[in-house]
Coordinates of N, CA and C in Angstrom, one line a residue:
M150 N -4.1 23.1 -0.7 CA -2.6 23.4 -0.5 C -1.9 22.7 -1.7
E151 N -1.0 23.4 -2.3 CA -0.2 22.9 -3.4 C 0.9 22.1 -2.8
V152 N 1.4 21.1 -3.6 CA 2.5 20.2 -3.1 C 3.6 20.3 -4.2
A153 N 4.8 20.6 -3.7 CA 6.0 20.7 -4.5 C 7.1 19.8 -4.0
Y154 N 8.0 19.3 -4.9 CA 9.0 18.3 -4.6 C 10.3 18.8 -5.0
S155 N 11.3 18.6 -4.1 CA 12.7 18.9 -4.5 C 13.2 17.8 -5.4
K156 N 14.3 18.1 -6.1 CA 15.0 17.1 -7.0 C 15.4 15.9 -6.2
D157 N 16.0 16.1 -5.1 CA 16.5 15.0 -4.2 C 15.3 14.1 -3.8
F158 N 14.2 14.7 -3.4 CA 13.0 13.9 -3.1 C 12.6 13.1 -4.2
K159 N 12.5 13.7 -5.4 CA 12.0 12.9 -6.6 C 12.9 11.7 -6.9
K160 N 14.2 11.9 -6.8 CA 15.2 10.9 -7.1 C 15.0 9.7 -6.1
R161 N 15.0 10.0 -4.8 CA 14.8 9.0 -3.8 C 13.5 8.3 -3.9
F162 N 12.4 9.1 -4.2 CA 11.1 8.5 -4.3 C 11.0 7.5 -5.4
A163 N 11.6 7.8 -6.5 CA 11.6 6.9 -7.7 C 12.2 5.6 -7.4
K164 N 13.1 5.5 -6.5 CA 13.8 4.2 -6.2 C 13.1 3.4 -5.2
L165 N 12.0 3.9 -4.6 CA 11.3 3.2 -3.6 C 10.4 2.1 -4.2
P166 N 10.2 1.0 -3.5 CA 9.2 0.0 -4.1 C 7.8 0.5 -4.2
A167 N 7.1 0.0 -5.1 CA 5.7 0.4 -5.4 C 4.8 0.4 -4.2
K168 N 5.0 -0.6 -3.3 CA 4.2 -0.6 -2.1 C 4.5 0.6 -1.2
V169 N 5.7 0.9 -1.1 CA 6.1 2.1 -0.2 C 5.6 3.4 -0.9
Q170 N 5.7 3.5 -2.2 CA 5.2 4.7 -2.9 C 3.7 4.8 -2.6
Q171 N 3.0 3.7 -2.6 CA 1.5 3.8 -2.3 C 1.3 4.2 -0.8
Q172 N 2.1 3.7 0.1 CA 2.0 4.1 1.5 C 2.2 5.7 1.6
F173 N 3.2 6.2 0.9 CA 3.5 7.6 0.9 C 2.2 8.4 0.4
A174 N 1.7 7.9 -0.7 CA 0.5 8.6 -1.3 C -0.6 8.7 -0.3
E175 N -0.8 7.6 0.5 CA -1.9 7.5 1.5 C -1.6 8.5 2.6
R176 N -0.3 8.6 3.0 CA 0.0 9.5 4.1 C 0.0 10.9 3.7
L177 N 0.4 11.2 2.4 CA 0.3 12.6 1.9 C -1.1 13.0 1.9
S178 N -2.0 12.2 1.4 CA -3.4 12.5 1.4 C -3.9 12.8 2.8
L179 N -3.5 11.9 3.8 CA -3.9 12.1 5.2 C -3.4 13.5 5.7
Y180 N -2.1 13.8 5.4 CA -1.6 15.1 5.8 C -2.4 16.2 5.2
L181 N -2.7 16.2 4.0 CA -3.5 17.3 3.3 C -4.9 17.4 3.9
D182 N -5.5 16.3 4.4 CA -6.8 16.4 5.0 C -6.7 16.9 6.5
N183 N -5.6 16.4 7.2 CA -5.5 16.7 8.6 C -4.0 16.7 9.0
P184 N -3.3 17.8 8.9 CA -1.9 17.8 9.2 C -1.5 17.3 10.6
Q185 N -2.4 17.3 11.5 CA -2.0 16.9 12.9 C -2.5 15.5 13.2
H186 N -2.9 14.7 12.2 CA -3.4 13.4 12.4 C -2.3 12.6 13.2
A187 N -2.7 11.8 14.2 CA -1.8 11.1 15.1 C -0.9 10.1 14.3
L188 N -1.4 9.5 13.3 CA -0.6 8.5 12.5 C 0.6 9.1 11.9
L189 N 0.6 10.4 11.6 CA 1.7 11.0 10.9 C 2.9 11.4 11.8
H190 N 2.6 11.6 13.1 CA 3.7 12.0 14.1 C 4.4 13.2 13.6
V191 N 3.7 14.2 13.1 CA 4.3 15.4 12.6 C 5.1 16.1 13.8
H192 N 6.3 16.5 13.5 CA 7.1 17.2 14.5 C 8.2 18.1 13.9
S193 N 8.6 19.1 14.6 CA 9.6 20.0 14.1 C 11.0 19.3 14.4
L194 N 11.9 19.7 13.5 CA 13.3 19.1 13.6 C 14.3 20.1 14.1
N195 N 15.4 19.5 14.6 CA 16.5 20.3 15.2 C 17.8 20.0 14.4
G196 N 18.8 20.6 14.9 CA 20.1 20.4 14.3 C 20.2 20.8 12.9
S197 N 20.8 20.0 12.0 CA 21.0 20.4 10.6 C 19.7 20.6 9.8
W198 N 18.6 20.0 10.4 CA 17.3 20.1 9.8 C 16.4 21.2 10.5
E199 N 17.0 22.0 11.3 CA 16.2 23.0 12.0 C 15.4 23.9 11.0
G200 N 14.2 24.2 11.4 CA 13.3 24.9 10.5 C 12.4 24.0 9.6
Y201 N 12.7 22.7 9.6 CA 11.9 21.8 8.9 C 11.0 20.9 9.8
Q202 N 10.1 20.2 9.2 CA 9.3 19.3 9.9 C 9.3 17.9 9.3
S203 N 8.8 16.9 9.9 CA 8.8 15.6 9.5 C 7.5 14.9 9.7
F204 N 7.1 14.0 8.8 CA 6.0 13.1 9.1 C 6.4 11.7 8.7
N205 N 5.8 10.7 9.3 CA 6.0 9.3 9.1 C 5.2 8.7 8.0
V206 N 5.9 7.9 7.1 CA 5.2 7.2 6.1 C 4.9 5.8 6.6
N207 N 5.9 5.2 7.2 CA 5.7 3.9 7.9 C 6.6 3.9 9.1
A208 N 6.9 2.7 9.6 CA 7.6 2.6 10.9 C 9.0 3.2 10.8
D209 N 9.6 3.2 9.6 CA 11.0 3.7 9.4 C 11.1 4.8 8.4
L210 N 10.2 5.0 7.5 CA 10.4 6.0 6.4 C 9.8 7.3 6.8
R211 N 10.6 8.4 6.6 CA 10.2 9.7 7.0 C 10.2 10.7 5.8
V212 N 9.4 11.7 5.8 CA 9.3 12.8 4.8 C 9.7 14.0 5.6
I213 N 10.7 14.8 5.1 CA 11.1 16.0 5.6 C 10.5 17.1 4.7
F214 N 9.9 18.1 5.3 CA 9.2 19.1 4.5 C 9.2 20.5 5.2
T215 N 8.8 21.5 4.4 CA 8.6 22.8 4.9 C 7.3 23.3 4.3
I216 N 6.7 24.3 5.0 CA 5.5 25.0 4.5 C 5.9 26.3 4.0
R217 N 5.6 26.6 2.7 CA 6.0 27.8 2.1 C 4.9 28.7 1.6
D218 N 5.2 29.8 1.1 CA 4.1 30.7 0.5 C 3.0 31.0 1.5
N219 N 3.3 31.3 2.7 CA 2.3 31.6 3.7 C 1.3 30.5 3.9
G220 N 1.8 29.3 3.9 CA 0.9 28.1 4.1 C 0.3 27.6 2.8
G221 N 0.6 28.1 1.7 CA 0.0 27.7 0.4 C 0.7 26.5 -0.2
T222 N 1.9 26.2 0.2 CA 2.7 25.2 -0.5 C 3.3 24.2 0.5
L223 N 3.1 23.0 0.4 CA 3.8 21.9 1.1 C 5.0 21.5 0.3
Y224 N 6.2 21.8 0.7 CA 7.4 21.6 -0.1 C 8.1 20.3 0.5
L225 N 8.1 19.3 -0.2 CA 8.7 18.0 0.3 C 10.2 18.0 -0.1
D226 N 11.0 18.1 0.9 CA 12.5 18.3 0.7 C 13.2 16.9 0.5
M227 N 12.8 15.9 1.4 CA 13.6 14.7 1.4 C 12.7 13.6 1.9
I228 N 13.0 12.4 1.4 CA 12.4 11.2 1.9 C 13.5 10.1 2.1
G229 N 13.3 9.3 3.2 CA 14.3 8.3 3.5 C 14.0 7.7 4.8
T230 N 14.8 6.6 5.1 CA 14.7 6.0 6.4 C 15.2 6.9 7.5
H231 N 14.9 6.6 8.7 CA 15.4 7.3 9.8 C 16.9 7.4 9.8
S232 N 17.6 6.3 9.6 CA 19.0 6.3 9.6 C 19.6 7.1 8.4
Q233 N 19.0 7.1 7.3 CA 19.5 7.9 6.1 C 19.4 9.4 6.4
L234 N 18.4 9.8 7.1 CA 18.1 11.2 7.2 C 18.7 11.9 8.4
Y235 N 18.9 11.1 9.5 CA 19.3 11.8 10.8 C 20.7 11.3 11.2

């Protein structure tokens, strides 16, 4: 599966500490190997994020994403803390 990133995602990601960026890399790899892994807590979103899904990077950091191109692309739309995103 190809991975693509929104401009907003890239901007926010660049501001994260190196340790958190490493946590993200580990969780992204985990998602690509097994999208339903229990550590990720993947779930569909509602409200203004309806049609999107989310997975956990750590206790507070979330990634909001969509699957595009008939499942061929994981598009990472946004990254942030729970309070920043919801």
